[in-house]
CSV table of C-alpha atoms and ligand atoms in Angstrom, one decimal:
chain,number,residue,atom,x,y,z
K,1,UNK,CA,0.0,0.0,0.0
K,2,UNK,CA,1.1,3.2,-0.7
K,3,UNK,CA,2.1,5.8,2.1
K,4,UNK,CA,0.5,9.0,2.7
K,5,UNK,CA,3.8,11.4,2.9
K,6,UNK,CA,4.3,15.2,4.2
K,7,UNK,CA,6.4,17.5,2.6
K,8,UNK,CA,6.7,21.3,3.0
K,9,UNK,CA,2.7,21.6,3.8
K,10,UNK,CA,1.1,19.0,1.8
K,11,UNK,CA,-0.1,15.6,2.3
K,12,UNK,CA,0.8,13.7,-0.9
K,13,UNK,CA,1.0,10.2,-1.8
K,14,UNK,CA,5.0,8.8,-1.3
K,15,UNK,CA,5.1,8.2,-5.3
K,16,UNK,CA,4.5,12.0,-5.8
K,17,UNK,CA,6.6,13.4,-3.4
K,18,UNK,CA,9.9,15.4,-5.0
K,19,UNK,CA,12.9,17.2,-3.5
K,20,UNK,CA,15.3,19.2,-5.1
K,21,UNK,CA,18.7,17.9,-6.7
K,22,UNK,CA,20.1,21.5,-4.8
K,23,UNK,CA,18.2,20.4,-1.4
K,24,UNK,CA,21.0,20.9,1.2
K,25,UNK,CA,20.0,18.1,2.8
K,26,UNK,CA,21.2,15.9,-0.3
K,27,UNK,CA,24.6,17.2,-1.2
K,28,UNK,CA,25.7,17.9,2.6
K,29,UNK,CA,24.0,16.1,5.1
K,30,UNK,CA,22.7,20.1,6.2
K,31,UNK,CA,19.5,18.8,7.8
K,32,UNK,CA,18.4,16.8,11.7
K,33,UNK,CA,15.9,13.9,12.3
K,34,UNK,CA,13.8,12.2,14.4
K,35,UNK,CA,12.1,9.2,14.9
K,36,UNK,CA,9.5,9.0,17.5
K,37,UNK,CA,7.5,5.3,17.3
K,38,UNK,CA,3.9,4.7,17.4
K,39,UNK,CA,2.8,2.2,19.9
K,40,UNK,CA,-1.3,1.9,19.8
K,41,UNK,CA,-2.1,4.3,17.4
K,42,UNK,CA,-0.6,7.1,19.9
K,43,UNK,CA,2.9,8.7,19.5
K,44,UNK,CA,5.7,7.6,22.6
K,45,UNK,CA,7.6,10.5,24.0
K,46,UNK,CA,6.8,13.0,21.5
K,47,UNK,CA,7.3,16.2,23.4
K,48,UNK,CA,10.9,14.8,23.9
K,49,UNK,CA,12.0,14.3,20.3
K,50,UNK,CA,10.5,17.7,19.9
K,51,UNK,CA,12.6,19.3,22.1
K,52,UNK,CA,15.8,17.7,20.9
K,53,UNK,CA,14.5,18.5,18.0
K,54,UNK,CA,14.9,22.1,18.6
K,55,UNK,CA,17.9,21.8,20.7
K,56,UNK,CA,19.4,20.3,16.9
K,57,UNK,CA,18.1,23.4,14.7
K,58,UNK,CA,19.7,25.7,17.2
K,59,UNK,CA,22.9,23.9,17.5
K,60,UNK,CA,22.8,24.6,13.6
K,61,UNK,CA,21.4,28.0,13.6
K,62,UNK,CA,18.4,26.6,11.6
K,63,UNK,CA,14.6,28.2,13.0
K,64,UNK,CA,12.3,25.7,14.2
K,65,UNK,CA,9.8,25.7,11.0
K,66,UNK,CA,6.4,25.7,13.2
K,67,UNK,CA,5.3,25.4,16.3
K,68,UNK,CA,5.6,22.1,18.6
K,69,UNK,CA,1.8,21.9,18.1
K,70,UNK,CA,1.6,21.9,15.0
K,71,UNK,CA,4.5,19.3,14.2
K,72,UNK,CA,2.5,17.3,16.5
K,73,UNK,CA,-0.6,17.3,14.3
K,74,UNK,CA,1.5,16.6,11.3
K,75,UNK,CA,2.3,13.3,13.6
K,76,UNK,CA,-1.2,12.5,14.2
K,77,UNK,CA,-2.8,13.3,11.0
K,78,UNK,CA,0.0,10.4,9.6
K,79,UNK,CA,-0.4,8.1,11.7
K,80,UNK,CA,-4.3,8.4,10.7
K,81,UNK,CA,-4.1,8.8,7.0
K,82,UNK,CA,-1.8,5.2,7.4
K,83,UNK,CA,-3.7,3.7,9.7
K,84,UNK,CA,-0.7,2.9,12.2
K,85,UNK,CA,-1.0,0.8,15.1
K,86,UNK,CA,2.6,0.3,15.5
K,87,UNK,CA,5.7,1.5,13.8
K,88,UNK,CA,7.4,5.1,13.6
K,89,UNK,CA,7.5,8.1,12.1
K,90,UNK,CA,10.7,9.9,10.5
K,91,UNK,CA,11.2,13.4,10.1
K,92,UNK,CA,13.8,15.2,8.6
K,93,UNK,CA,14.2,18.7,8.5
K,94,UNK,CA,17.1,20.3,5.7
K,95,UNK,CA,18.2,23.9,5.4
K,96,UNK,CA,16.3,24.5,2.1
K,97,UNK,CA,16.9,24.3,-1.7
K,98,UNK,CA,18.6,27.1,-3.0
K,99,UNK,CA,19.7,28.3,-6.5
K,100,UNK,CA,23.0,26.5,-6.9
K,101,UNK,CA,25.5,24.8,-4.4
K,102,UNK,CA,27.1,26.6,-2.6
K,103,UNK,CA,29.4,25.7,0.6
K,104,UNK,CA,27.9,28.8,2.6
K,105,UNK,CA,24.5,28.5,4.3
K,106,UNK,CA,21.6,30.1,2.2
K,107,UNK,CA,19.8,33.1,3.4
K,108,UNK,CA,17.0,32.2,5.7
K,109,UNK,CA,15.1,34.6,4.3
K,110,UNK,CA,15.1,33.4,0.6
K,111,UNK,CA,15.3,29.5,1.0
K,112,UNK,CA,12.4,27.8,2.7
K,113,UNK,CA,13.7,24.9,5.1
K,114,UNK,CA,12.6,21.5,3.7
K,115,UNK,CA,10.0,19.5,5.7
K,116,UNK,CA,9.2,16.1,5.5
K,117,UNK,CA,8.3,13.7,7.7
K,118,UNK,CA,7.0,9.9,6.7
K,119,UNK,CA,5.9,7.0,8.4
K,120,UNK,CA,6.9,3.3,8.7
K,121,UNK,CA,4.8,0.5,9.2
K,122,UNK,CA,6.0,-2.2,11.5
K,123,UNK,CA,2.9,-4.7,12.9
K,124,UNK,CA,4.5,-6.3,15.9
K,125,UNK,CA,7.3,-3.1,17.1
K,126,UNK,CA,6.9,-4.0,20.9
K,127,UNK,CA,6.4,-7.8,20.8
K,128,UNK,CA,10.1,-8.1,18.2
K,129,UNK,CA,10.7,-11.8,18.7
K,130,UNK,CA,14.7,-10.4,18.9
K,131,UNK,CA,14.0,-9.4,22.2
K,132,UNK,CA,13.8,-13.0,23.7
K,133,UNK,CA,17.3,-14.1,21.6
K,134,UNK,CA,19.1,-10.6,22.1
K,135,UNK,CA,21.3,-9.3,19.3
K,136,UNK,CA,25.4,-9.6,19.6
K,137,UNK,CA,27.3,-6.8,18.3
K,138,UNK,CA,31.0,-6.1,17.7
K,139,UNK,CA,33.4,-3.1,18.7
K,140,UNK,CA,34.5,-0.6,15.6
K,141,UNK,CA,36.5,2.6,16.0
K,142,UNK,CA,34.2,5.7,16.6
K,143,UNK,CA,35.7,7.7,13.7
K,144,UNK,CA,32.6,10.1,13.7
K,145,UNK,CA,32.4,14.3,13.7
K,146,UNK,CA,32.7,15.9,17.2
K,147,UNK,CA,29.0,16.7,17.7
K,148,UNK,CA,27.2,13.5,17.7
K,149,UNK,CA,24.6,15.2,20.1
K,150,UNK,CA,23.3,17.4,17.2
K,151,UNK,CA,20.6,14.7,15.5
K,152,UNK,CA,21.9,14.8,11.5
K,153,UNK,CA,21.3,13.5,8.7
K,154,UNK,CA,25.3,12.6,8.4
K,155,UNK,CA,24.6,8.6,8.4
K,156,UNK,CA,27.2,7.0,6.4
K,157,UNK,CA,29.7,5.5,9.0
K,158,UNK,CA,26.7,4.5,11.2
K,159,UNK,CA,25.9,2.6,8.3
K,160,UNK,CA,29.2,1.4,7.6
K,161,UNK,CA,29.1,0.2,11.3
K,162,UNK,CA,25.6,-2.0,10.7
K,163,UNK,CA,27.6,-3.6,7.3
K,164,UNK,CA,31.0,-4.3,8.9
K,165,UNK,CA,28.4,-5.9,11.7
K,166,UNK,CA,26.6,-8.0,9.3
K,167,UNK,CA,29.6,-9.1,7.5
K,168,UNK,CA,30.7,-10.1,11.2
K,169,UNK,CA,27.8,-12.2,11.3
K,170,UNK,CA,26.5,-9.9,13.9
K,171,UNK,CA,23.8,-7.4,14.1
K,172,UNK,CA,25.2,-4.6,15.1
K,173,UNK,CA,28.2,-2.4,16.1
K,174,UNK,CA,29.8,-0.6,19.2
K,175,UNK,CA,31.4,2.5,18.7
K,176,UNK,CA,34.9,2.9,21.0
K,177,UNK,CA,37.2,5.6,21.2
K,178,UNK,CA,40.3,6.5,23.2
K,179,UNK,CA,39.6,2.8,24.5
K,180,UNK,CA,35.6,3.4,25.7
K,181,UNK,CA,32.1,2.5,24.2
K,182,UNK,CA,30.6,5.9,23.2
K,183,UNK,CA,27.3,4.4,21.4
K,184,UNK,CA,25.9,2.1,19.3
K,185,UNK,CA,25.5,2.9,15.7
K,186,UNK,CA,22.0,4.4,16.0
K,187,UNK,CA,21.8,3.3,19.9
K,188,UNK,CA,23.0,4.1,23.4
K,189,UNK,CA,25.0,1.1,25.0
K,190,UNK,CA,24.9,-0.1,28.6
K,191,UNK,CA,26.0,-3.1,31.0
K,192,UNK,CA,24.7,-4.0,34.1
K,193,UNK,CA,27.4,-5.4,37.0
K,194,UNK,CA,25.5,-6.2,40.0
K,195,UNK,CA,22.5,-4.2,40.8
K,196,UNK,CA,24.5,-1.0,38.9
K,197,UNK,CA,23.1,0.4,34.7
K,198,UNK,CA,26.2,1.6,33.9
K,199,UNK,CA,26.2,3.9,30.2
K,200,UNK,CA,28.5,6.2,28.9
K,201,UNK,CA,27.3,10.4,30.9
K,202,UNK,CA,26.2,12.4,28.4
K,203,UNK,CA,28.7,14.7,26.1
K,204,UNK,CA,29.3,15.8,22.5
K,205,UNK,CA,30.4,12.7,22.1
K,206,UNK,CA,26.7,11.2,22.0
K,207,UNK,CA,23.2,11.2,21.2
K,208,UNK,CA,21.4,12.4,24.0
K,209,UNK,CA,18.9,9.4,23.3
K,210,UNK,CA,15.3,10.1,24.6
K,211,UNK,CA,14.8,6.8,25.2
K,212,UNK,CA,18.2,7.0,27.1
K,213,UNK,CA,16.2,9.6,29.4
K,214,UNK,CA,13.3,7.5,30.0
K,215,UNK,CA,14.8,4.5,30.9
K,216,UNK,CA,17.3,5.6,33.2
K,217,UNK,CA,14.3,7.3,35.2
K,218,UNK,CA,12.8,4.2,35.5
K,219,UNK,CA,16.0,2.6,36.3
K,220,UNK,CA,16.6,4.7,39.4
K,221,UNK,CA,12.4,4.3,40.3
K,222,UNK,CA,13.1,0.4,40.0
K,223,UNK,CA,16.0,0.7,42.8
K,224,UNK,CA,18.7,-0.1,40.5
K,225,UNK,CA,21.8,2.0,40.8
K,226,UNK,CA,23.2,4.0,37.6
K,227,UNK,CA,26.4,4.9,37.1
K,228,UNK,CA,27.3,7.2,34.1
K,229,UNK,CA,30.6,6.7,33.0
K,230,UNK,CA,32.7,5.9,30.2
K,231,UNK,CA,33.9,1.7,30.2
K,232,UNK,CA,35.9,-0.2,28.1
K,233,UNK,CA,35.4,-3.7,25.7
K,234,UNK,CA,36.7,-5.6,28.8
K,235,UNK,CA,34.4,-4.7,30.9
K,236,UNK,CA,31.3,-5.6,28.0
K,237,UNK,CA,33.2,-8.7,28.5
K,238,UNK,CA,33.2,-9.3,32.8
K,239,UNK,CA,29.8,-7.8,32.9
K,240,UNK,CA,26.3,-10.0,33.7
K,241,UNK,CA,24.1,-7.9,30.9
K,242,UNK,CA,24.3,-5.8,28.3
K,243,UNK,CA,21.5,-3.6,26.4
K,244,UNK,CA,20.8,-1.0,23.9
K,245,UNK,CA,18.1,1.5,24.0
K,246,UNK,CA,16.5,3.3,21.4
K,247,UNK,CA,13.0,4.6,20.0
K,248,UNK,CA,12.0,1.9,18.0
K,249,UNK,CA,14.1,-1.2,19.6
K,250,UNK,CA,13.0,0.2,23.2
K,251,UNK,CA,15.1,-1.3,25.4
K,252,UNK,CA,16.9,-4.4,23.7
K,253,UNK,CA,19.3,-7.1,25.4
K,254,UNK,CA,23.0,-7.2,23.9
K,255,UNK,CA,24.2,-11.4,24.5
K,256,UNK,CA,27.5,-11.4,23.0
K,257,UNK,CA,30.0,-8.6,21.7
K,258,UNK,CA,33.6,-9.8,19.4
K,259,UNK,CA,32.0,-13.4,20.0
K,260,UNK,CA,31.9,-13.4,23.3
K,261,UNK,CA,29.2,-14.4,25.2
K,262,UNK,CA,28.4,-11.3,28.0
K,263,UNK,CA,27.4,-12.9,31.2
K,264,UNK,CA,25.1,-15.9,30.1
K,265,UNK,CA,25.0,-15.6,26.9
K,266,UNK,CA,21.1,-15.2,27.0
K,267,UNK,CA,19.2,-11.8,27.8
K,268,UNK,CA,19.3,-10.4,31.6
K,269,UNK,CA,16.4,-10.0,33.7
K,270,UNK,CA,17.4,-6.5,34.3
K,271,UNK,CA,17.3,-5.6,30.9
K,272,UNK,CA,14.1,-7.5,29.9
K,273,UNK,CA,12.2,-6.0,33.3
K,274,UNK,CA,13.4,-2.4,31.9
K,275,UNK,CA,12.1,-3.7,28.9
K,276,UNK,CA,8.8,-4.2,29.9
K,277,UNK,CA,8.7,-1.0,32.1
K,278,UNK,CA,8.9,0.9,29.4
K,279,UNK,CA,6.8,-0.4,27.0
K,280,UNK,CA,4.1,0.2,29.7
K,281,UNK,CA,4.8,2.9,31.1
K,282,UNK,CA,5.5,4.9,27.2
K,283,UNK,CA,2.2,3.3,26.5
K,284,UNK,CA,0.4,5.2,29.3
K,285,UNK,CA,2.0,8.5,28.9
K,286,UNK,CA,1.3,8.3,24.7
K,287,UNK,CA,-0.3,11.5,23.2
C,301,LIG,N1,22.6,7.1,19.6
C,301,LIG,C1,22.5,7.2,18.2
C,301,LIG,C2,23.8,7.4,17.5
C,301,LIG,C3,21.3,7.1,17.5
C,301,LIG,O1,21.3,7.3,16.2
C,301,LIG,C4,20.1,7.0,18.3
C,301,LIG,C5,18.8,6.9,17.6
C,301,LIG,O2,18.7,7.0,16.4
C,301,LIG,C6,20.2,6.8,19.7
C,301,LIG,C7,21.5,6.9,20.3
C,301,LIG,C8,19.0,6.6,20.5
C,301,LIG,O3,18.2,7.8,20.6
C,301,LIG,P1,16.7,7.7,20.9
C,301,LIG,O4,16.5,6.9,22.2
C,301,LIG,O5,16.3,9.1,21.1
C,301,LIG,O6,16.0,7.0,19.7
């Protein structure tokens, strides 16, 4: 079936949807993203992405193009013209179109920003079967910018890190530099020692991830202990569980990293009861 699609204004179907070949957002990565998922028809965190959202334009001295309001209608009125029950929605926003390339930003003024956001259908999102196995992952060498908490569009290493993963016969990719895990490619990272979440404190040198936010919260409101600091391979290694979280993997356990097995090989309980804490508690607090 084909999508119902926003761009600048209009709701169009996906097939006639165009950008320009000058779109910024096409020759230099000049643009930020979200993706906030859809659990139950309703949209999980929303006002969160949309004020990291903001926090990205202004870190690029880009205007936010309307008002949180109304970006939140655009949400809704996707998920209804798709029908989705589950799945996410993608928006990116790029500095505009103007005449000709050109290395220096455009004038505000005379190049509109580009707006589009999309959805993506995924039956199933919270109940993933992956959950229950865990993925494994492998360690690659952060070589990214120096603002990896600005949300842009700048994707190509991240997924350079999910193919050097796959090759590995794994499913996804660690992210170390100066000898500690910053992130995963489009994930934060954690182990759990003990009764401790231990992930990397928040920097430049990562997302801020919103579901990062959430999770920790309910951590701490769980009695677990979190400790934000930087840790190395070794410890991925000596540690009794590992986990990702993100919007649309939630929270999701980590079994094995470089082919070894992290504490049993199998998913934690701490991971999968943070798991399921915030699948039900995002569900409540959906708009
Ligand atoms: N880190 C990176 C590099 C990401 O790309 C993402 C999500 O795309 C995250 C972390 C998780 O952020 P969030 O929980 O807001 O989805």
């Amino acid at each position: 079936m084909s999508r119902t699609v926003y761009v600048n204004g209009d709701y169009l179907p996906e097939s006639d949807a165009k950008i320009s070949i000058f779109d910024r957002g096409f020759l230099m990565a000049d643009g930020v993203y979200e993706v906030t998922s859809v659990l139950g028809g309703k949209l999980i965190d929303f006002d969160g992405h949309a004020v990291r959202l903001e926090r990205s334009l202004t870190e690029l001295d880009m205007a936010m193009p309307m008002s949180r309001d109304e970006l939140l209608e655009i949400h809704r009125e996707l998920v209804r013209l798709n029908e989705i029950d589950e799945g996410m929605i993608y928006l990116q926003i790029t500095r505009g179109a103007p005449a000709d390339r050109d290395f220096a930003f455009p004038d505000p003024e005379a190049t509109a920003q580009t707006v589009v956001l999309f959805t993506q259908n995924k039956p199933g999102l919270a109940d993933n079967p992956v959950a229950k196995q865990g993925i494994k992952v492998i360690s690659i060498d952060d070589i990214r910018w120096g603002r990896r908490d600005i949300k842009t569009v700048q994707l190509l290493y991240p997924s350079m890190g999910k193919m050097m993963a796959k090759k590995a016969g794994a499913d996804d990719a660690w992210m170390v530099e100066d000898g500690f895990v910053t992130e995963g490619t489009s994930n934060n990272a954690y182990i759990v020692k003990g009764n401790k979440i231990i992930t990397r404190e928040l920097s430049k040198d990562i997302l801020h991830g919103i579901t990062r936010a959430a999770v920790l919260r309910f951590a701490r409101e769980a009695q677990m202990e979190v400790e934000e600091r930087n840790f190395t391979i070794d410890e991925v290694k000596q540690a009794d569980e590992a986990f990702i979280t993100s919007a649309s993997t939630f929270v999701m356990p980590v079994v094995a990293i470089d082919g070894a097995a992290i504490g049993d090989g199998v998913p934690g309980a701490k991971a999968l009861r943070l798991r399921e804490i915030y699948l039900e508690e995002s569900r409540k607090a959906a708009v």
